[in-house]
mmCIF file of C-alpha atoms and ligand atoms in Angstrom:
data_model
loop_
_atom_site.group_PDB
_atom_site.id
_atom_site.type_symbol
_atom_site.label_atom_id
_atom_site.label_comp_id
_atom_site.label_asym_id
_atom_site.label_seq_id
_atom_site.Cartn_x
_atom_site.Cartn_y
_atom_site.Cartn_z
ATOM 1 C CA MET A 1 17.763 27.685 -1.338
ATOM 2 C CA ARG A 2 20.198 29.548 1.154
ATOM 3 C CA GLU A 3 19.094 31.136 4.489
ATOM 4 C CA GLY A 4 18.780 34.864 4.149
ATOM 5 C CA THR A 5 17.058 34.428 0.577
ATOM 6 C CA LEU A 6 13.655 34.080 2.326
ATOM 7 C CA PRO A 7 12.907 37.271 4.012
ATOM 8 C CA CYS A 8 9.360 36.182 4.363
ATOM 9 C CA LEU A 9 10.004 33.676 6.811
ATOM 10 C CA ARG A 10 10.813 34.312 10.394
ATOM 11 C CA PHE A 11 11.835 31.565 13.045
ATOM 12 C CA GLU A 12 10.534 30.963 16.515
ATOM 13 C CA GLU A 13 11.715 28.504 19.100
ATOM 14 C CA LEU A 14 9.085 25.990 19.822
ATOM 15 C CA THR A 15 7.533 26.663 23.439
ATOM 16 C CA GLU A 16 4.421 25.856 25.065
ATOM 17 C CA ARG A 17 3.001 28.959 23.743
ATOM 18 C CA ASN A 18 3.314 28.027 20.189
ATOM 19 C CA VAL A 19 2.863 24.273 20.425
ATOM 20 C CA GLN A 20 -0.551 24.404 18.980
ATOM 21 C CA ASP A 21 0.858 26.030 15.986
ATOM 22 C CA ALA A 22 3.197 23.102 15.368
ATOM 23 C CA VAL A 23 0.400 20.657 15.605
ATOM 24 C CA ARG A 24 -1.450 22.624 13.125
ATOM 25 C CA VAL A 25 1.438 22.614 10.565
ATOM 26 C CA CYS A 26 2.247 18.901 11.241
ATOM 27 C CA ASN A 27 -1.558 17.912 10.640
ATOM 28 C CA SER A 28 -1.936 20.059 7.629
ATOM 29 C CA SER A 29 1.340 18.865 5.817
ATOM 30 C CA LEU A 30 1.879 15.486 7.061
ATOM 31 C CA ARG A 31 -1.429 13.764 5.862
ATOM 32 C CA TYR A 32 -0.666 10.178 6.804
ATOM 33 C CA ASP A 33 -0.093 11.185 10.463
ATOM 34 C CA SER A 34 -2.281 12.637 13.291
ATOM 35 C CA PHE A 35 -0.279 14.699 15.561
ATOM 36 C CA LYS A 36 -1.374 15.704 19.082
ATOM 37 C CA ALA A 37 0.310 18.096 21.257
ATOM 38 C CA SER A 38 1.234 15.346 23.513
ATOM 39 C CA THR A 39 3.496 13.794 20.829
ATOM 40 C CA ILE A 40 5.237 17.201 20.217
ATOM 41 C CA ARG A 41 5.873 17.552 23.825
ATOM 42 C CA ARG A 42 6.945 13.901 24.241
ATOM 43 C CA VAL A 43 9.752 14.571 21.615
ATOM 44 C CA THR A 44 10.674 17.951 22.703
ATOM 45 C CA PHE A 45 10.332 19.374 26.325
ATOM 46 C CA GLN A 46 10.008 15.807 27.742
ATOM 47 C CA ASP A 47 13.181 14.636 26.061
ATOM 48 C CA PRO A 48 15.960 14.895 28.511
ATOM 49 C CA ASN A 49 18.397 15.514 25.526
ATOM 50 C CA ILE A 50 16.547 18.772 24.676
ATOM 51 C CA GLU A 51 18.803 21.839 23.749
ATOM 52 C CA ALA A 52 17.580 25.338 23.275
ATOM 53 C CA GLY A 53 17.465 26.417 19.480
ATOM 54 C CA LEU A 54 16.773 22.811 17.860
ATOM 55 C CA ALA A 55 13.119 22.874 17.868
ATOM 56 C CA ILE A 56 11.732 25.720 15.742
ATOM 57 C CA LEU A 57 8.705 26.963 13.763
ATOM 58 C CA ALA A 58 8.925 28.960 10.632
ATOM 59 C CA TYR A 59 6.330 31.777 10.254
ATOM 60 C CA GLU A 60 5.198 33.920 7.223
ATOM 61 C CA GLY A 61 3.904 36.742 9.207
ATOM 62 C CA GLU A 62 1.636 35.398 11.772
ATOM 63 C CA GLU A 63 1.013 32.232 9.844
ATOM 64 C CA PRO A 64 2.922 29.141 10.909
ATOM 65 C CA LEU A 65 4.320 27.162 7.768
ATOM 66 C CA GLY A 66 7.094 25.064 8.883
ATOM 67 C CA VAL A 67 8.183 22.766 11.987
ATOM 68 C CA ALA A 68 11.586 21.090 12.426
ATOM 69 C CA ILE A 69 12.647 19.324 15.662
ATOM 70 C CA GLY A 70 16.312 18.712 16.077
ATOM 71 C CA CYS A 71 18.157 17.049 18.692
ATOM 72 C CA ARG A 72 21.509 15.556 19.945
ATOM 73 C CA ARG A 73 21.946 12.635 22.199
ATOM 74 C CA THR A 74 23.584 14.636 25.128
ATOM 75 C CA LYS A 75 22.208 12.974 28.027
ATOM 76 C CA GLN A 76 20.009 9.923 27.832
ATOM 77 C CA PRO A 77 20.578 6.955 27.665
ATOM 78 C CA PRO A 78 24.204 7.669 29.094
ATOM 79 C CA GLU A 79 25.439 4.679 27.184
ATOM 80 C CA LEU A 80 24.745 6.233 24.003
ATOM 81 C CA VAL A 81 25.523 9.720 24.599
ATOM 82 C CA ASP A 82 27.402 11.145 21.501
ATOM 83 C CA PRO A 83 27.340 15.009 21.076
ATOM 84 C CA THR A 84 28.519 14.594 17.422
ATOM 85 C CA ALA A 85 25.359 12.651 16.632
ATOM 86 C CA GLY A 86 22.292 14.913 15.430
ATOM 87 C CA TRP A 87 18.867 14.174 14.386
ATOM 88 C CA ILE A 88 15.940 15.814 12.831
ATOM 89 C CA LYS A 89 12.912 14.035 14.418
ATOM 90 C CA VAL A 90 10.215 15.763 12.716
ATOM 91 C CA LEU A 91 10.103 17.844 9.645
ATOM 92 C CA ALA A 92 6.883 19.605 8.174
ATOM 93 C CA GLY A 93 5.974 22.415 5.984
ATOM 94 C CA ILE A 94 3.124 24.034 4.073
ATOM 95 C CA ALA A 95 3.136 26.527 1.396
ATOM 96 C CA GLY A 96 2.520 30.101 2.232
ATOM 97 C CA LYS A 97 1.570 33.205 0.129
ATOM 98 C CA GLU A 98 5.262 33.930 -0.866
ATOM 99 C CA ILE A 99 6.704 30.459 -0.595
ATOM 100 C CA ASP A 100 6.252 27.128 -1.610
ATOM 101 C CA GLU A 101 6.350 23.815 0.534
ATOM 102 C CA LEU A 102 9.782 22.946 -0.823
ATOM 103 C CA GLY A 103 11.049 26.584 0.136
ATOM 104 C CA VAL A 104 9.877 26.139 3.572
ATOM 105 C CA LEU A 105 11.124 22.697 4.228
ATOM 106 C CA ASN A 106 14.395 23.832 2.666
ATOM 107 C CA SER A 107 14.682 26.746 4.976
ATOM 108 C CA ILE A 108 13.634 25.277 8.180
ATOM 109 C CA CYS A 109 15.981 22.168 7.492
ATOM 110 C CA GLU A 110 18.870 24.376 6.850
ATOM 111 C CA LYS A 111 18.152 26.406 10.072
ATOM 112 C CA VAL A 112 18.161 23.284 12.262
ATOM 113 C CA GLU A 113 21.357 21.843 10.492
ATOM 114 C CA ASN A 114 23.105 25.001 11.164
ATOM 115 C CA GLU A 115 22.099 24.923 14.791
ATOM 116 C CA LEU A 116 23.090 21.376 15.043
ATOM 117 C CA SER A 117 26.469 22.084 13.537
ATOM 118 C CA ARG A 118 27.017 25.041 15.665
ATOM 119 C CA LEU A 119 26.545 22.790 18.696
ATOM 120 C CA GLY A 120 29.053 20.226 17.577
ATOM 121 C CA ALA A 121 26.908 17.727 15.532
ATOM 122 C CA LYS A 122 28.965 16.190 12.753
ATOM 123 C CA ASN A 123 26.301 13.867 11.457
ATOM 124 C CA VAL A 124 22.615 14.234 11.142
ATOM 125 C CA ARG A 125 19.887 11.519 10.713
ATOM 126 C CA VAL A 126 16.278 11.724 9.889
ATOM 127 C CA SER A 127 14.460 10.649 12.135
ATOM 128 C CA ASP A 128 15.365 7.541 14.066
ATOM 129 C CA MET A 129 16.374 8.976 17.440
ATOM 130 C CA ALA A 130 15.180 5.904 19.433
ATOM 131 C CA SER A 131 12.780 6.276 22.538
ATOM 132 C CA TRP A 132 12.162 9.954 21.760
ATOM 133 C CA HIS A 133 11.201 9.433 18.052
ATOM 134 C CA VAL A 134 8.085 9.910 16.118
ATOM 135 C CA TRP A 135 9.171 7.766 13.035
ATOM 136 C CA PRO A 136 12.036 5.629 12.238
ATOM 137 C CA GLY A 137 12.659 7.596 8.988
ATOM 138 C CA ILE A 138 10.600 9.477 6.440
ATOM 139 C CA ASP A 139 7.339 7.875 5.156
ATOM 140 C CA LEU A 140 8.012 7.129 1.430
ATOM 141 C CA ARG A 141 4.801 8.854 0.542
ATOM 142 C CA TYR A 142 6.254 12.320 1.755
ATOM 143 C CA GLU A 143 7.873 12.597 -1.544
ATOM 144 C CA THR A 144 8.489 16.418 -1.147
ATOM 145 C CA ILE A 145 10.283 15.892 2.219
ATOM 146 C CA LEU A 146 12.340 12.991 0.683
ATOM 147 C CA GLU A 147 13.200 15.264 -2.418
ATOM 148 C CA VAL A 148 14.383 18.060 -0.113
ATOM 149 C CA LEU A 149 16.438 15.906 1.922
ATOM 150 C CA GLU A 150 18.054 14.215 -1.216
ATOM 151 C CA ASP A 151 18.704 17.573 -2.703
ATOM 152 C CA ARG A 152 20.473 18.611 0.578
ATOM 153 C CA GLY A 153 22.740 15.524 0.388
ATOM 154 C CA TYR A 154 21.106 13.170 2.498
ATOM 155 C CA SER A 155 20.985 9.505 1.592
ATOM 156 C CA LYS A 156 19.235 6.328 2.794
ATOM 157 C CA VAL A 157 21.029 4.601 5.618
ATOM 158 C CA GLY A 158 18.143 2.259 6.770
ATOM 159 C CA GLU A 159 14.615 1.144 6.339
ATOM 160 C CA ALA A 160 11.723 -0.020 8.485
ATOM 161 C CA VAL A 161 7.993 -0.412 8.482
ATOM 162 C CA ASP A 162 5.033 0.217 10.916
ATOM 163 C CA TYR A 163 2.039 -2.086 10.868
ATOM 164 C CA LEU A 164 -1.329 -0.676 11.387
ATOM 165 C CA VAL A 165 -3.804 -3.189 13.258
ATOM 166 C CA ASN A 166 -7.556 -2.826 13.575
ATOM 167 C CA LEU A 167 -8.221 -4.235 16.896
ATOM 168 C CA ARG A 168 -12.036 -3.864 16.886
ATOM 169 C CA THR A 169 -12.382 -7.410 15.783
ATOM 170 C CA PHE A 170 -9.286 -8.661 17.227
ATOM 171 C CA ASP A 171 -9.182 -12.046 18.914
ATOM 172 C CA ILE A 172 -6.653 -14.683 19.740
ATOM 173 C CA PRO A 173 -6.584 -17.461 17.192
ATOM 174 C CA ARG A 174 -6.910 -21.144 18.360
ATOM 175 C CA ARG A 175 -3.430 -21.776 17.117
ATOM 176 C CA ILE A 176 -1.963 -19.264 19.492
ATOM 177 C CA ALA A 177 -4.023 -20.519 22.318
ATOM 178 C CA LYS A 178 -2.576 -24.031 21.596
ATOM 179 C CA ILE A 179 0.839 -22.868 21.630
ATOM 180 C CA ARG A 180 0.421 -21.116 24.995
ATOM 181 C CA GLU A 181 -1.142 -24.076 26.617
ATOM 182 C CA SER A 182 1.888 -26.216 25.362
ATOM 183 C CA LEU A 183 4.497 -23.644 26.573
ATOM 184 C CA CYS A 184 2.448 -23.738 29.912
ATOM 185 C CA GLN A 185 2.761 -27.434 30.276
ATOM 186 C CA ARG A 186 6.475 -26.989 29.602
ATOM 187 C CA GLY A 187 6.912 -24.764 32.567
ATOM 188 C CA VAL A 188 6.634 -21.261 30.856
ATOM 189 C CA SER A 189 4.507 -18.813 32.794
ATOM 190 C CA ILE A 190 3.210 -15.657 30.792
ATOM 191 C CA THR A 191 1.660 -12.882 33.161
ATOM 192 C CA LEU A 192 1.381 -9.101 33.418
ATOM 193 C CA ALA A 193 4.080 -7.795 35.325
ATOM 194 C CA GLU A 194 3.662 -6.405 38.931
ATOM 195 C CA LYS A 195 4.542 -2.672 39.575
ATOM 196 C CA ASP A 196 7.429 -3.800 41.864
ATOM 197 C CA GLU A 197 9.009 -5.706 39.036
ATOM 198 C CA CYS A 198 9.963 -2.694 37.033
ATOM 199 C CA ASP A 199 13.689 -2.545 38.044
ATOM 200 C CA ILE A 200 14.303 -6.281 37.528
ATOM 201 C CA ILE A 201 12.620 -6.623 34.238
ATOM 202 C CA SER A 202 13.918 -3.205 32.807
ATOM 203 C CA GLY A 203 17.513 -4.409 33.963
ATOM 204 C CA TRP A 204 17.062 -7.744 32.261
ATOM 205 C CA VAL A 205 16.023 -5.918 28.991
ATOM 206 C CA LYS A 206 18.871 -3.585 29.300
ATOM 207 C CA ALA A 207 21.322 -6.332 29.425
ATOM 208 C CA ARG A 208 19.993 -8.171 26.396
ATOM 209 C CA PHE A 209 18.338 -5.606 24.122
ATOM 210 C CA GLY A 210 20.038 -2.182 25.226
ATOM 211 C CA PRO A 211 19.301 1.099 27.247
ATOM 212 C CA CYS A 212 16.413 2.322 24.943
ATOM 213 C CA TRP A 213 14.170 -0.682 25.193
ATOM 214 C CA ALA A 214 14.942 -0.735 28.903
ATOM 215 C CA PHE A 215 13.821 2.821 29.176
ATOM 216 C CA GLU A 216 10.670 2.067 27.177
ATOM 217 C CA VAL A 217 9.921 -0.769 29.409
ATOM 218 C CA ALA A 218 10.590 1.271 32.693
ATOM 219 C CA THR A 219 8.270 3.940 31.089
ATOM 220 C CA SER A 220 5.334 1.542 30.559
ATOM 221 C CA PHE A 221 5.306 0.897 34.377
ATOM 222 C CA LYS A 222 4.487 4.636 34.928
ATOM 223 C CA ASN A 223 1.048 4.272 33.213
ATOM 224 C CA ASN A 224 -1.873 3.745 35.546
ATOM 225 C CA GLU A 225 -2.105 0.147 34.306
ATOM 226 C CA PRO A 226 0.973 -1.928 33.800
ATOM 227 C CA GLY A 227 2.011 -2.309 30.256
ATOM 228 C CA THR A 228 4.490 -5.175 30.155
ATOM 229 C CA ILE A 229 3.893 -8.933 29.939
ATOM 230 C CA ILE A 230 6.582 -11.064 31.190
ATOM 231 C CA ALA A 231 7.451 -14.701 30.356
ATOM 232 C CA LYS A 232 9.238 -16.792 32.798
ATOM 233 C CA ASP A 233 10.625 -20.148 33.391
ATOM 234 C CA ARG A 234 8.576 -21.454 36.327
ATOM 235 C CA ASN A 235 11.207 -24.070 37.333
ATOM 236 C CA THR A 236 14.098 -21.404 37.866
ATOM 237 C CA GLY A 237 12.008 -18.151 37.957
ATOM 238 C CA ASP A 238 14.237 -16.785 35.141
ATOM 239 C CA ILE A 239 12.703 -14.196 32.922
ATOM 240 C CA ILE A 240 12.871 -15.508 29.441
ATOM 241 C CA GLY A 241 10.660 -12.800 27.508
ATOM 242 C CA PHE A 242 8.828 -9.586 27.698
ATOM 243 C CA SER A 243 6.336 -7.717 25.464
ATOM 244 C CA THR A 244 5.439 -4.074 26.153
ATOM 245 C CA HIS A 245 2.716 -1.488 24.917
ATOM 246 C CA GLY A 246 1.558 1.985 25.625
ATOM 247 C CA SER A 247 4.991 3.148 26.691
ATOM 248 C CA LEU A 248 5.875 6.034 24.118
ATOM 249 C CA GLU A 249 2.317 6.373 22.776
ATOM 250 C CA PRO A 250 -1.060 4.759 23.897
ATOM 251 C CA ASN A 251 -1.680 2.882 20.835
ATOM 252 C CA TRP A 252 2.009 1.640 20.130
ATOM 253 C CA PHE A 253 2.884 -1.887 20.637
ATOM 254 C CA GLY A 254 6.426 -3.028 21.676
ATOM 255 C CA PRO A 255 9.265 -3.433 22.289
ATOM 256 C CA ILE A 256 9.135 -7.314 22.415
ATOM 257 C CA GLY A 257 12.015 -9.668 23.062
ATOM 258 C CA VAL A 258 12.591 -13.375 23.902
ATOM 259 C CA GLU A 259 15.852 -14.737 25.390
ATOM 260 C CA GLU A 260 17.904 -16.087 22.447
ATOM 261 C CA LYS A 261 17.708 -19.874 23.491
ATOM 262 C CA HIS A 262 13.993 -19.741 23.944
ATOM 263 C CA ARG A 263 13.170 -18.169 20.459
ATOM 264 C CA LYS A 264 11.402 -20.048 17.484
ATOM 265 C CA SER A 265 9.055 -21.928 19.955
ATOM 266 C CA GLY A 266 6.090 -19.763 19.653
ATOM 267 C CA LEU A 267 6.707 -17.564 22.962
ATOM 268 C CA GLY A 268 7.051 -14.403 20.808
ATOM 269 C CA SER A 269 3.849 -14.942 19.083
ATOM 270 C CA VAL A 270 2.037 -15.804 22.151
ATOM 271 C CA MET A 271 3.362 -12.445 23.959
ATOM 272 C CA LEU A 272 2.360 -10.518 20.761
ATOM 273 C CA PHE A 273 -1.075 -11.626 20.691
ATOM 274 C CA GLU A 274 -1.693 -11.217 24.396
ATOM 275 C CA THR A 275 -0.410 -7.767 24.380
ATOM 276 C CA LEU A 276 -2.488 -6.827 21.352
ATOM 277 C CA ARG A 277 -5.465 -8.306 23.361
ATOM 278 C CA LEU A 278 -4.695 -6.176 26.409
ATOM 279 C CA MET A 279 -4.544 -3.135 24.203
ATOM 280 C CA LYS A 280 -7.854 -4.042 22.741
ATOM 281 C CA LEU A 281 -9.352 -4.481 26.243
ATOM 282 C CA LYS A 282 -8.132 -0.869 27.157
ATOM 283 C CA GLY A 283 -9.988 0.511 24.418
ATOM 284 C CA VAL A 284 -7.255 0.999 21.690
ATOM 285 C CA SER A 285 -8.980 0.537 18.425
ATOM 286 C CA GLU A 286 -6.066 0.767 16.197
ATOM 287 C CA ALA A 287 -2.725 -0.260 17.374
ATOM 288 C CA VAL A 288 0.608 0.777 15.622
ATOM 289 C CA ILE A 289 3.441 -1.747 15.590
ATOM 290 C CA PRO A 290 6.222 0.682 14.907
ATOM 291 C CA TRP A 291 9.690 0.509 13.628
ATOM 292 C CA THR A 292 10.142 -2.980 12.683
ATOM 293 C CA SER A 293 12.014 -5.152 9.944
ATOM 294 C CA HIS A 294 10.532 -8.568 11.397
ATOM 295 C CA LEU A 295 8.163 -8.718 8.522
ATOM 296 C CA PHE A 296 6.814 -12.309 8.997
ATOM 297 C CA PHE A 297 6.714 -12.196 12.805
ATOM 298 C CA TYR A 298 4.041 -9.526 12.470
ATOM 299 C CA THR A 299 2.075 -10.649 9.227
ATOM 300 C CA GLN A 300 0.478 -13.375 11.233
ATOM 301 C CA VAL A 301 -1.491 -10.829 13.127
ATOM 302 C CA PRO A 302 -5.171 -10.633 11.624
ATOM 303 C CA GLY A 303 -6.531 -7.109 10.928
ATOM 304 C CA ILE A 304 -3.458 -5.383 9.551
ATOM 305 C CA VAL A 305 -4.939 -2.363 7.678
ATOM 306 C CA GLY A 306 -1.803 -0.642 6.584
ATOM 307 C CA ILE A 307 1.948 -0.831 6.231
ATOM 308 C CA ARG A 308 4.044 2.365 6.398
ATOM 309 C CA HIS A 309 7.563 2.148 5.053
ATOM 310 C CA TYR A 310 10.269 4.541 6.036
ATOM 311 C CA HIS A 311 13.631 5.395 4.791
ATOM 312 C CA THR A 312 16.115 6.565 7.444
ATOM 313 C CA MET A 313 18.058 9.444 5.963
ATOM 314 C CA SER A 314 21.553 10.765 6.807
ATOM 315 C CA LYS A 315 24.161 13.169 5.894
ATOM 316 C CA ARG A 316 27.535 14.497 7.326
ATOM 317 C CA LEU A 317 27.506 18.138 8.603
ATOM 318 C CA GLY A 318 29.940 20.779 7.661
HETATM 319 C C1 COA F 1 11.175 -11.287 17.299
HETATM 320 C C2 COA F 1 11.135 -12.250 18.583
HETATM 321 C C3 COA F 1 10.473 -11.568 19.713
HETATM 322 C C4 COA F 1 10.227 -13.547 18.048
HETATM 323 O O1 COA F 1 10.209 -14.318 19.180
HETATM 324 P P1 COA F 1 9.936 -16.026 19.054
HETATM 325 O O2 COA F 1 9.744 -16.493 20.337
HETATM 326 O O3 COA F 1 11.237 -16.489 18.404
HETATM 327 O O4 COA F 1 8.726 -16.022 18.092
HETATM 328 P P2 COA F 1 7.927 -17.115 17.512
HETATM 329 O O5 COA F 1 8.705 -18.332 17.850
HETATM 330 O O6 COA F 1 6.673 -16.978 17.974
HETATM 331 O O7 COA F 1 8.026 -16.811 15.854
HETATM 332 C C5 COA F 1 9.195 -16.959 15.408
HETATM 333 C C6 COA F 1 9.155 -17.148 13.922
HETATM 334 O O8 COA F 1 8.233 -18.001 13.618
HETATM 335 C C7 COA F 1 7.647 -17.422 12.448
HETATM 336 N N1 COA F 1 6.225 -17.665 12.447
HETATM 337 C C8 COA F 1 5.182 -17.157 13.399
HETATM 338 N N2 COA F 1 4.138 -17.701 13.271
HETATM 339 C C9 COA F 1 4.119 -18.409 12.223
HETATM 340 C C10 COA F 1 3.239 -19.230 11.544
HETATM 341 N N3 COA F 1 1.754 -19.180 11.729
HETATM 342 N N4 COA F 1 3.559 -19.818 10.510
HETATM 343 C C11 COA F 1 4.863 -19.852 10.165
HETATM 344 N N5 COA F 1 5.731 -19.125 10.654
HETATM 345 C C12 COA F 1 5.524 -18.336 11.732
HETATM 346 C C13 COA F 1 7.711 -15.929 12.404
HETATM 347 O O9 COA F 1 7.745 -15.590 11.173
HETATM 348 C C14 COA F 1 9.033 -15.961 13.162
HETATM 349 O O10 COA F 1 10.071 -15.661 12.200
HETATM 350 P P3 COA F 1 11.152 -14.660 12.391
HETATM 351 O O11 COA F 1 11.698 -14.748 13.973
HETATM 352 O O12 COA F 1 12.213 -15.138 11.535
HETATM 353 O O13 COA F 1 10.587 -13.338 12.128
HETATM 354 C C15 COA F 1 12.556 -12.729 18.844
HETATM 355 O O14 COA F 1 13.022 -13.198 17.492
HETATM 356 C C16 COA F 1 13.404 -11.743 19.521
HETATM 357 O O15 COA F 1 13.546 -11.544 20.793
HETATM 358 N N6 COA F 1 14.141 -10.929 18.665
HETATM 359 C C17 COA F 1 15.018 -9.841 19.136
HETATM 360 C C18 COA F 1 14.365 -8.625 19.644
HETATM 361 C C19 COA F 1 13.491 -8.159 18.411
HETATM 362 O O16 COA F 1 14.071 -7.776 17.150
HETATM 363 N N7 COA F 1 12.198 -7.772 18.543
HETATM 364 C C20 COA F 1 11.251 -7.446 17.741
HETATM 365 C C21 COA F 1 11.461 -5.988 17.532
HETATM 366 S S1 COA F 1 10.302 -5.163 16.316
#
């Protein structure tokens, strides 16, 4: 469906004034998600890469029917800036009186693609814009969205899962407590990071795991209570691993990483469980372990109540 063939739709830029309309559309069309205004704000107004014209709502009369949040990586992190790379981070549509869901999705998708193209994007991905993302791709159960994207020429370029973990009955298994004890005897300390360790830890993370994870770790230090666990070799004082939570969303686990030569000795598992315990103690009842392909590292967690499977979609523009 071409733009212009749908006179019933009009587009508005997303602003603070209509953000609740965006929340409403997302929650009525994306049934496996629960959008809050804070999430919409995080991936739009609070994204330093924000540009005018890329986050839009579609209306039929006064009724909001569609949302598309586009973006280019123009500012942050500086190491990854590429003005030719575009994303659609969120895409949602519901049927109106004169138009069906497919029509809304198609129309709003086309609008954002045109804007991205006009700004200089050569490629567009849905929806893995790391650190300012909602999902790593499209949940396979959102069949209409995938259908629209495929019809528009997108193809799958990656996949990932989220684990959903019930923390209400969460406890640390004896197996993990024993590994922790043996690591401790071997000179490994595992503690909650202090506020003044933010720069040193995010620097360490950046050097090993890249600028996006460093940003997420640094963001976790802005919360009232610290959100990063740190493992050190007590003999040298060197950092050997970290695990973060609550950085992008209050109930999100991660990222987590262990220095390569210290892997496969249980340190990652201990930090994973310690972090989930911290989340439970803060009152998180259901945690999300988002965007991973480490299937068996996470299946050891008790209380997994759901797995979301995403396909990252992409196409060339123009
Ligand atoms: C993922 C990571 C943190 C794991 O750290 P680690 O210290 O090696 O973790 P552990 O030693 O506790 O567990 C390692 C392996 O043991 C396996 N394992 C854990 N518990 C187990 C159990 N009870 N029985 C059998 N195997 C088990 C896990 O499957 C895991 O396998 P995998 O690494 O192939 O997925 C580490 O590999 C890493 O830093 N990777 C790079 C960063 C990264 O990808 N982070 C995760 C992003 S989602």
